[in-house]
């Protein structure tokens, strides 16, 4: 079970390390140049991990690969429409807005700063679409494809480094909901969804879509394009369904 959750554990470790460094060295922060360089590195790794996952799950003749790519595109288009109807991105934005409001009203010496830090960081770390994508890929693949969650661990760790200056040690407690939320997704995919899809040869379609969504995160990291990634999450469900129907 621990091996299946390696991505979530790495993510939690990143939060803990960032939070502990922030507590041990108050006021520590990366310079602007180092921050920009790290963004480029993280974006490059995200591009590699995403496209590698998609490419590894395309197989067969050129006509079969084109068919698989068409399924991916259709799944993402329909997934985007479904996400809009379900208002997934709006819900994610509302959660982010609530977190920003809590940060803006925080006052020095506030007795609730630790609990506020826990709530804000738990919301932001769990709501990130890369967490859902990474936990899904971690559970569906053997060996676990933990790289997206490792990248998220670095991003969350840097965020925790900054948040502890505002909220103190409460930020570290955010690892608990992260472990529970992402770990549950991974275990469900590993123990139930993975075998079900594997028997029907449908895992590759989920991975192909997931890889492109992970790739899209890089564009958000660099600020090149505003992509409502949360709205695309239904594509992970629609891809195997379309693949099965097309047969």
GROMACS .gro file of N, CA and C in nm, residues 101-203:
model
  309
  101UNK      N    1  -0.890   3.574   0.062
  101UNK     CA    2  -0.957   3.660   0.160
  101UNK      C    3  -0.905   3.634   0.301
  102UNK      N    4  -0.886   3.506   0.334
  102UNK     CA    5  -0.834   3.471   0.466
  102UNK      C    6  -0.692   3.526   0.485
  103UNK      N    7  -0.615   3.522   0.378
  103UNK     CA    8  -0.478   3.574   0.386
  103UNK      C    9  -0.479   3.726   0.403
  104UNK      N   10  -0.568   3.795   0.332
  104UNK     CA   11  -0.570   3.941   0.336
  104UNK      C   12  -0.618   3.996   0.470
  105UNK      N   13  -0.702   3.921   0.541
  105UNK     CA   14  -0.756   3.972   0.668
  105UNK      C   15  -0.675   3.924   0.789
  106UNK      N   16  -0.571   3.847   0.765
  106UNK     CA   17  -0.492   3.796   0.877
  106UNK      C   18  -0.423   3.912   0.949
  107UNK      N   19  -0.427   3.909   1.081
  107UNK     CA   20  -0.366   4.014   1.162
  107UNK      C   21  -0.257   3.955   1.250
  108UNK      N   22  -0.150   4.032   1.275
  108UNK     CA   23  -0.043   3.983   1.364
  108UNK      C   24  -0.099   3.948   1.502
  109UNK      N   25  -0.056   3.837   1.556
  109UNK     CA   26  -0.101   3.796   1.688
  109UNK      C   27  -0.239   3.735   1.690
  110UNK      N   28  -0.297   3.710   1.575
  110UNK     CA   29  -0.429   3.649   1.569
  110UNK      C   30  -0.423   3.509   1.632
  111UNK      N   31  -0.505   3.482   1.735
  111UNK     CA   32  -0.500   3.351   1.802
  111UNK      C   33  -0.544   3.237   1.712
  112UNK      N   34  -0.612   3.270   1.603
  112UNK     CA   35  -0.660   3.165   1.511
  112UNK      C   36  -0.569   3.146   1.391
  113UNK      N   37  -0.448   3.204   1.394
  113UNK     CA   38  -0.362   3.198   1.276
  113UNK      C   39  -0.323   3.055   1.240
  114UNK      N   40  -0.302   2.969   1.340
  114UNK     CA   41  -0.264   2.831   1.311
  114UNK      C   42  -0.378   2.755   1.243
  115UNK      N   43  -0.500   2.770   1.295
  115UNK     CA   44  -0.614   2.701   1.235
  115UNK      C   45  -0.645   2.758   1.097
  116UNK      N   46  -0.629   2.890   1.081
  116UNK     CA   47  -0.650   2.950   0.950
  116UNK      C   48  -0.546   2.899   0.850
  117UNK      N   49  -0.424   2.885   0.896
  117UNK     CA   50  -0.319   2.834   0.809
  117UNK      C   51  -0.348   2.693   0.764
  118UNK      N   52  -0.397   2.611   0.856
  118UNK     CA   53  -0.433   2.474   0.821
  118UNK      C   54  -0.544   2.472   0.716
  119UNK      N   55  -0.649   2.551   0.738
  119UNK     CA   56  -0.763   2.552   0.646
  119UNK      C   57  -0.725   2.603   0.508
  120UNK      N   58  -0.651   2.715   0.506
  120UNK     CA   59  -0.612   2.776   0.379
  120UNK      C   60  -0.523   2.681   0.298
  121UNK      N   61  -0.420   2.627   0.363
  121UNK     CA   62  -0.326   2.540   0.291
  121UNK      C   63  -0.391   2.407   0.252
  122UNK      N   64  -0.475   2.353   0.338
  122UNK     CA   65  -0.545   2.228   0.303
  122UNK      C   66  -0.631   2.249   0.180
  123UNK      N   67  -0.702   2.363   0.175
  123UNK     CA   68  -0.788   2.392   0.060
  123UNK      C   69  -0.706   2.408  -0.067
  124UNK      N   70  -0.598   2.486  -0.060
  124UNK     CA   71  -0.518   2.513  -0.180
  124UNK      C   72  -0.444   2.389  -0.227
  125UNK      N   73  -0.387   2.312  -0.135
  125UNK     CA   74  -0.308   2.194  -0.174
  125UNK      C   75  -0.396   2.082  -0.228
  126UNK      N   76  -0.517   2.067  -0.172
  126UNK     CA   77  -0.605   1.958  -0.215
  126UNK      C   78  -0.682   1.993  -0.342
  127UNK      N   79  -0.711   2.122  -0.362
  127UNK     CA   80  -0.791   2.162  -0.478
  127UNK      C   81  -0.711   2.171  -0.606
  128UNK      N   82  -0.579   2.168  -0.597
  128UNK     CA   83  -0.496   2.180  -0.717
  128UNK      C   84  -0.524   2.064  -0.812
  129UNK      N   85  -0.557   2.092  -0.939
  129UNK     CA   86  -0.588   1.983  -1.034
  129UNK      C   87  -0.472   1.887  -1.054
  130UNK      N   88  -0.348   1.935  -1.038
  130UNK     CA   89  -0.233   1.845  -1.052
  130UNK      C   90  -0.234   1.736  -0.946
  131UNK      N   91  -0.293   1.764  -0.830
  131UNK     CA   92  -0.304   1.663  -0.725
  131UNK      C   93  -0.396   1.550  -0.767
  132UNK      N   94  -0.511   1.584  -0.827
  132UNK     CA   95  -0.605   1.481  -0.873
  132UNK      C   96  -0.545   1.403  -0.989
  133UNK      N   97  -0.483   1.475  -1.083
  133UNK     CA   98  -0.421   1.408  -1.197
  133UNK      C   99  -0.309   1.315  -1.152
  134UNK      N  100  -0.222   1.367  -1.065
  134UNK     CA  101  -0.108   1.288  -1.019
  134UNK      C  102  -0.149   1.167  -0.938
  135UNK      N  103  -0.249   1.184  -0.851
  135UNK     CA  104  -0.295   1.072  -0.769
  135UNK      C  105  -0.358   0.964  -0.856
  136UNK      N  106  -0.427   1.005  -0.962
  136UNK     CA  107  -0.489   0.909  -1.055
  136UNK      C  108  -0.382   0.829  -1.128
  137UNK      N  109  -0.282   0.899  -1.182
  137UNK     CA  110  -0.174   0.830  -1.255
  137UNK      C  111  -0.092   0.742  -1.161
  138UNK      N  112  -0.076   0.785  -1.039
  138UNK     CA  113  -0.002   0.707  -0.939
  138UNK      C  114  -0.070   0.573  -0.914
  139UNK      N  115  -0.204   0.574  -0.912
  139UNK     CA  116  -0.278   0.452  -0.881
  139UNK      C  117  -0.301   0.361  -1.000
  140UNK      N  118  -0.312   0.420  -1.120
  140UNK     CA  119  -0.345   0.338  -1.237
  140UNK      C  120  -0.225   0.264  -1.294
  141UNK      N  121  -0.105   0.316  -1.271
  141UNK     CA  122   0.012   0.260  -1.336
  141UNK      C  123   0.096   0.175  -1.242
  142UNK      N  124   0.160   0.076  -1.300
  142UNK     CA  125   0.251  -0.010  -1.224
  142UNK      C  126   0.379  -0.028  -1.305
  143UNK      N  127   0.495   0.020  -1.255
  143UNK     CA  128   0.513   0.086  -1.126
  143UNK      C  129   0.444   0.223  -1.122
  144UNK      N  130   0.416   0.277  -1.003
  144UNK     CA  131   0.344   0.403  -0.991
  144UNK      C  132   0.413   0.516  -1.067
  145UNK      N  133   0.335   0.596  -1.138
  145UNK     CA  134   0.388   0.712  -1.209
  145UNK      C  135   0.374   0.833  -1.118
  146UNK      N  136   0.472   0.849  -1.030
  146UNK     CA  137   0.462   0.948  -0.922
  146UNK      C  138   0.519   1.085  -0.958
  147UNK      N  139   0.574   1.100  -1.078
  147UNK     CA  140   0.646   1.223  -1.113
  147UNK      C  141   0.560   1.350  -1.106
  148UNK      N  142   0.434   1.349  -1.155
  148UNK     CA  143   0.353   1.470  -1.141
  148UNK      C  144   0.335   1.514  -0.995
  149UNK      N  145   0.317   1.418  -0.905
  149UNK     CA  146   0.301   1.454  -0.764
  149UNK      C  147   0.433   1.499  -0.703
  150UNK      N  148   0.545   1.449  -0.754
  150UNK     CA  149   0.675   1.497  -0.706
  150UNK      C  150   0.693   1.644  -0.743
  151UNK      N  151   0.652   1.680  -0.865
  151UNK     CA  152   0.657   1.821  -0.907
  151UNK      C  153   0.564   1.905  -0.820
  152UNK      N  154   0.444   1.854  -0.795
  152UNK     CA  155   0.351   1.925  -0.707
  152UNK      C  156   0.409   1.940  -0.567
  153UNK      N  157   0.485   1.840  -0.522
  153UNK     CA  158   0.548   1.848  -0.391
  153UNK      C  159   0.644   1.966  -0.381
  154UNK      N  160   0.719   1.992  -0.488
  154UNK     CA  161   0.810   2.107  -0.489
  154UNK      C  162   0.730   2.237  -0.487
  155UNK      N  163   0.625   2.243  -0.570
  155UNK     CA  164   0.542   2.364  -0.574
  155UNK      C  165   0.476   2.390  -0.439
  156UNK      N  166   0.418   2.286  -0.379
  156UNK     CA  167   0.353   2.301  -0.248
  156UNK      C  168   0.455   2.335  -0.140
  157UNK      N  169   0.574   2.278  -0.151
  157UNK     CA  170   0.678   2.307  -0.052
  157UNK      C  171   0.718   2.453  -0.055
  158UNK      N  172   0.731   2.510  -0.174
  158UNK     CA  173   0.764   2.652  -0.185
  158UNK      C  174   0.650   2.739  -0.131
  159UNK      N  175   0.526   2.695  -0.157
  159UNK     CA  176   0.411   2.768  -0.103
  159UNK      C  177   0.410   2.762   0.049
  160UNK      N  178   0.438   2.643   0.104
  160UNK     CA  179   0.441   2.628   0.250
  160UNK      C  180   0.550   2.715   0.311
  161UNK      N  181   0.662   2.728   0.241
  161UNK     CA  182   0.772   2.813   0.288
  161UNK      C  183   0.726   2.956   0.310
  162UNK      N  184   0.641   3.005   0.219
  162UNK     CA  185   0.588   3.140   0.234
  162UNK      C  186   0.474   3.150   0.333
  163UNK      N  187   0.390   3.047   0.338
  163UNK     CA  188   0.272   3.052   0.424
  163UNK      C  189   0.306   3.046   0.573
  164UNK      N  190   0.415   2.978   0.609
  164UNK     CA  191   0.446   2.968   0.752
  164UNK      C  192   0.480   3.104   0.812
  165UNK      N  193   0.528   3.196   0.728
  165UNK     CA  194   0.555   3.331   0.777
  165UNK      C  195   0.426   3.401   0.817
  166UNK      N  196   0.315   3.364   0.752
  166UNK     CA  197   0.186   3.425   0.782
  166UNK      C  198   0.109   3.350   0.891
  167UNK      N  199   0.114   3.215   0.884
  167UNK     CA  200   0.026   3.134   0.968
  167UNK      C  201   0.097   3.047   1.071
  168UNK      N  202   0.228   3.038   1.063
  168UNK     CA  203   0.299   2.956   1.161
  168UNK      C  204   0.286   2.807   1.137
  169UNK      N  205   0.297   2.730   1.245
  169UNK     CA  206   0.306   2.585   1.235
  169UNK      C  207   0.178   2.517   1.183
  170UNK      N  208   0.067   2.588   1.181
  170UNK     CA  209  -0.058   2.529   1.132
  170UNK      C  210  -0.048   2.482   0.988
  171UNK      N  211   0.044   2.543   0.912
  171UNK     CA  212   0.063   2.505   0.772
  171UNK      C  213   0.105   2.359   0.761
  172UNK      N  214   0.187   2.312   0.855
  172UNK     CA  215   0.237   2.175   0.849
  172UNK      C  216   0.124   2.072   0.861
  173UNK      N  217   0.017   2.109   0.930
  173UNK     CA  218  -0.095   2.016   0.948
  173UNK      C  219  -0.170   1.989   0.817
  174UNK      N  220  -0.145   2.071   0.715
  174UNK     CA  221  -0.212   2.052   0.587
  174UNK      C  222  -0.172   1.921   0.520
  175UNK      N  223  -0.063   1.860   0.565
  175UNK     CA  224  -0.023   1.731   0.505
  175UNK      C  225  -0.128   1.623   0.534
  176UNK      N  226  -0.203   1.638   0.642
  176UNK     CA  227  -0.302   1.535   0.679
  176UNK      C  228  -0.412   1.523   0.574
  177UNK      N  229  -0.483   1.634   0.538
  177UNK     CA  230  -0.584   1.621   0.433
  177UNK      C  231  -0.524   1.586   0.296
  178UNK      N  232  -0.401   1.631   0.270
  178UNK     CA  233  -0.337   1.595   0.143
  178UNK      C  234  -0.317   1.444   0.136
  179UNK      N  235  -0.265   1.386   0.244
  179UNK     CA  236  -0.247   1.241   0.249
  179UNK      C  237  -0.380   1.168   0.235
  180UNK      N  238  -0.482   1.218   0.305
  180UNK     CA  239  -0.613   1.152   0.302
  180UNK      C  240  -0.678   1.163   0.164
  181UNK      N  241  -0.678   1.282   0.107
  181UNK     CA  242  -0.747   1.306  -0.020
  181UNK      C  243  -0.677   1.237  -0.137
  182UNK      N  244  -0.550   1.269  -0.157
  182UNK     CA  245  -0.478   1.212  -0.270
  182UNK      C  246  -0.455   1.062  -0.250
  183UNK      N  247  -0.429   1.022  -0.126
  183UNK     CA  248  -0.408   0.880  -0.099
  183UNK      C  249  -0.533   0.798  -0.128
  184UNK      N  250  -0.650   0.854  -0.096
  184UNK     CA  251  -0.776   0.784  -0.125
  184UNK      C  252  -0.795   0.766  -0.275
  185UNK      N  253  -0.767   0.872  -0.352
  185UNK     CA  254  -0.780   0.861  -0.498
  185UNK      C  255  -0.685   0.755  -0.552
  186UNK      N  256  -0.561   0.756  -0.505
  186UNK     CA  257  -0.462   0.659  -0.553
  186UNK      C  258  -0.504   0.517  -0.520
  187UNK      N  259  -0.547   0.494  -0.398
  187UNK     CA  260  -0.585   0.358  -0.357
  187UNK      C  261  -0.710   0.310  -0.430
  188UNK      N  262  -0.806   0.398  -0.452
  188UNK     CA  263  -0.926   0.360  -0.529
  188UNK      C  264  -0.888   0.322  -0.672
  189UNK      N  265  -0.799   0.400  -0.732
  189UNK     CA  266  -0.754   0.370  -0.868
  189UNK      C  267  -0.674   0.240  -0.871
  190UNK      N  268  -0.593   0.219  -0.770
  190UNK     CA  269  -0.507   0.101  -0.766
  190UNK      C  270  -0.585  -0.027  -0.741
  191UNK      N  271  -0.676  -0.023  -0.644
  191UNK     CA  272  -0.743  -0.144  -0.600
  191UNK      C  273  -0.872  -0.175  -0.677
  192UNK      N  274  -0.937  -0.074  -0.730
  192UNK     CA  275  -1.066  -0.098  -0.796
  192UNK      C  276  -1.069  -0.053  -0.941
  193UNK      N  277  -1.044   0.075  -0.967
  193UNK     CA  278  -1.058   0.128  -1.102
  193UNK      C  279  -0.952   0.071  -1.196
  194UNK      N  280  -0.827   0.063  -1.150
  194UNK     CA  281  -0.719   0.013  -1.234
  194UNK      C  282  -0.746  -0.127  -1.288
  195UNK      N  283  -0.773  -0.226  -1.200
  195UNK     CA  284  -0.802  -0.361  -1.250
  195UNK      C  285  -0.923  -0.365  -1.344
  196UNK      N  286  -1.028  -0.286  -1.313
  196UNK     CA  287  -1.147  -0.282  -1.397
  196UNK      C  288  -1.114  -0.233  -1.538
  197UNK      N  289  -1.036  -0.124  -1.547
  197UNK     CA  290  -0.999  -0.070  -1.677
  197UNK      C  291  -0.899  -0.159  -1.749
  198UNK      N  292  -0.810  -0.219  -1.670
  198UNK     CA  293  -0.705  -0.306  -1.729
  198UNK      C  294  -0.767  -0.426  -1.801
  199UNK      N  295  -0.865  -0.485  -1.740
  199UNK     CA  296  -0.931  -0.603  -1.800
  199UNK      C  297  -0.993  -0.569  -1.934
  200UNK      N  298  -1.031  -0.444  -1.953
  200UNK     CA  299  -1.098  -0.402  -2.076
  200UNK      C  300  -1.006  -0.322  -2.168
  201UNK      N  301  -0.878  -0.312  -2.131
  201UNK     CA  302  -0.781  -0.241  -2.214
  201UNK      C  303  -0.808  -0.093  -2.227
  202UNK      N  304  -0.851  -0.029  -2.120
  202UNK     CA  305  -0.891   0.111  -2.126
  202UNK      C  306  -0.799   0.205  -2.047
  203UNK      N  307  -0.696   0.150  -1.983
  203UNK     CA  308  -0.608   0.233  -1.901
  203UNK      C  309  -0.532   0.334  -1.986
   0.00000   0.00000   0.00000
